[in-house]
GROMACS .gro file of C-alpha atoms in nm:
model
   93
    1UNK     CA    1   0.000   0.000   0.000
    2UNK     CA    2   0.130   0.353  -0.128
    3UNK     CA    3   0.229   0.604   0.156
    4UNK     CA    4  -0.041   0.896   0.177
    5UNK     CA    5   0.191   1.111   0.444
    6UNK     CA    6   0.303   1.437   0.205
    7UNK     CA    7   0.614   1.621   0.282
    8UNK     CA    8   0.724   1.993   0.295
    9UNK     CA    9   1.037   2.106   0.348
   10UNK     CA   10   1.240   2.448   0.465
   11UNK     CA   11   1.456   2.525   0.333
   12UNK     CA   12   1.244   2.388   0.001
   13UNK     CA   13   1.349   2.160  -0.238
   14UNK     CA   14   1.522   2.252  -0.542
   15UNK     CA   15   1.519   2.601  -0.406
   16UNK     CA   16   1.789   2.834  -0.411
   17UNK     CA   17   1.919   3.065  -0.084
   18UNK     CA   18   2.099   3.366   0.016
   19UNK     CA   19   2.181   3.306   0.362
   20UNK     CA   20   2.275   3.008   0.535
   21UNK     CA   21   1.980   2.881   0.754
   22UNK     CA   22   2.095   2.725   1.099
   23UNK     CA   23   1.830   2.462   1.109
   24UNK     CA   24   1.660   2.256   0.835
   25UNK     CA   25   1.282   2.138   0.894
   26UNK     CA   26   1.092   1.899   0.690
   27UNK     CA   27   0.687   1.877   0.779
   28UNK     CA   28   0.450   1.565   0.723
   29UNK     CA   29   0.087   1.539   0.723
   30UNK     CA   30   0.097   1.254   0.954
   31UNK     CA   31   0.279   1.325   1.356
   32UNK     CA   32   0.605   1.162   1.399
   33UNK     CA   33   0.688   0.929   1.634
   34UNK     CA   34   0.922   0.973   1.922
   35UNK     CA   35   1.202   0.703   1.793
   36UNK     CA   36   1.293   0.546   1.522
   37UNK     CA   37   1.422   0.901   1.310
   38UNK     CA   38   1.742   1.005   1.154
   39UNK     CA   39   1.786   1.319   0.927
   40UNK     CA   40   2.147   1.369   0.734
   41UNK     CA   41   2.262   1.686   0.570
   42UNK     CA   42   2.580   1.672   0.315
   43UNK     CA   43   2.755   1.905   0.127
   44UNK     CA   44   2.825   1.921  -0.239
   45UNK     CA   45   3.168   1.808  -0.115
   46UNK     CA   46   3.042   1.560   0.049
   47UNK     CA   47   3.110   1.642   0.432
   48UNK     CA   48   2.798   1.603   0.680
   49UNK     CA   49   2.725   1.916   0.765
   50UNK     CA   50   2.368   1.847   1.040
   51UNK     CA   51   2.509   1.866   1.383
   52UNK     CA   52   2.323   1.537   1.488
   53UNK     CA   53   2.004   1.714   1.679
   54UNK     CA   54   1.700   1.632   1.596
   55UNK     CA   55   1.353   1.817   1.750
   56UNK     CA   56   1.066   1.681   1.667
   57UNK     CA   57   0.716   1.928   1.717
   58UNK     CA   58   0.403   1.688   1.620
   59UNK     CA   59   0.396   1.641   1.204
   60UNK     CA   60   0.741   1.856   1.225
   61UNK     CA   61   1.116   1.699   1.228
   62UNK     CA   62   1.391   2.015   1.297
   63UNK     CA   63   1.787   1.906   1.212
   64UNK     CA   64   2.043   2.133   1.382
   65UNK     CA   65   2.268   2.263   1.089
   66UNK     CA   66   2.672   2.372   1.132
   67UNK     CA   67   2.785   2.662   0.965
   68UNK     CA   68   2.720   2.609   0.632
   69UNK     CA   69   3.045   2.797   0.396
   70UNK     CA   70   2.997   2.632   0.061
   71UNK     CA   71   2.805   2.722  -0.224
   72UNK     CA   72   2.604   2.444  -0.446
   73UNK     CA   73   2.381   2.190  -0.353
   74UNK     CA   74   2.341   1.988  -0.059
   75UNK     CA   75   2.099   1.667   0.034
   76UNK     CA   76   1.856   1.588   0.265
   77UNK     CA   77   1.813   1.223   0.340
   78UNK     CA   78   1.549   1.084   0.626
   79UNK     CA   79   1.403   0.815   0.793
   80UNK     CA   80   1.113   0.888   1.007
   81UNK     CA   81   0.865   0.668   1.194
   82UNK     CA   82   0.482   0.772   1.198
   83UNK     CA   83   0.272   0.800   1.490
   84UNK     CA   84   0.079   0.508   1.338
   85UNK     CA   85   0.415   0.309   1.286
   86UNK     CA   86   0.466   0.408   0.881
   87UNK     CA   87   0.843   0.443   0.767
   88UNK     CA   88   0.957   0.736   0.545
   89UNK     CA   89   1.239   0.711   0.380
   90UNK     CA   90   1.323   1.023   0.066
   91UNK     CA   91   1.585   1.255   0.013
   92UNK     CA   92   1.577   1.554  -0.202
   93UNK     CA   93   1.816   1.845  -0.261
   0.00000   0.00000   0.00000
């Protein structure tokens, strides 16, 4: 059965920024679970550059970010665990 949790993300995928944000969220439409989640950030060189935290605020997981001093694209990969006990895994850029 297909997954019908939707996710948003801030900074947004495929978007471009000015400033370096100190904190990366992603929202679902379903509440996340208290265990079970991981959220990596990498830089286009590779390096991880999330500082490990996580926060998690009902549908909303938060990622602590470290300073953030090159340009280009970096990735967003998860794994988060429902309320109701669905996995999501994704990534986008």
């Amino acid at each position: 059965m297909a997954s019908r949790c939707r996710r948003q993300s801030s900074p947004a995928a495929g978007s471009s920024i000015t400033s370096a944000p100190s904190v990366a969220t992603i929202t679902f439409s379903n509440s996340i679970g208290d265990v079970g989640n991981s959220v990596t950030v990498t830089a286009p060189n590779g390096d991880r550059v999330d500082d490990g935290s996580l926060q998690i605020a009902d549908t909303q997981i938060l990622v602590g970010l470290k300073p953030l001093n090159i340009g280009g694209e970096y990735a967003v990969e998860y794994e988060v665990v429902t309320s109701e006990g669905e996995t999501l895994i994704g990534q986008y850029k």
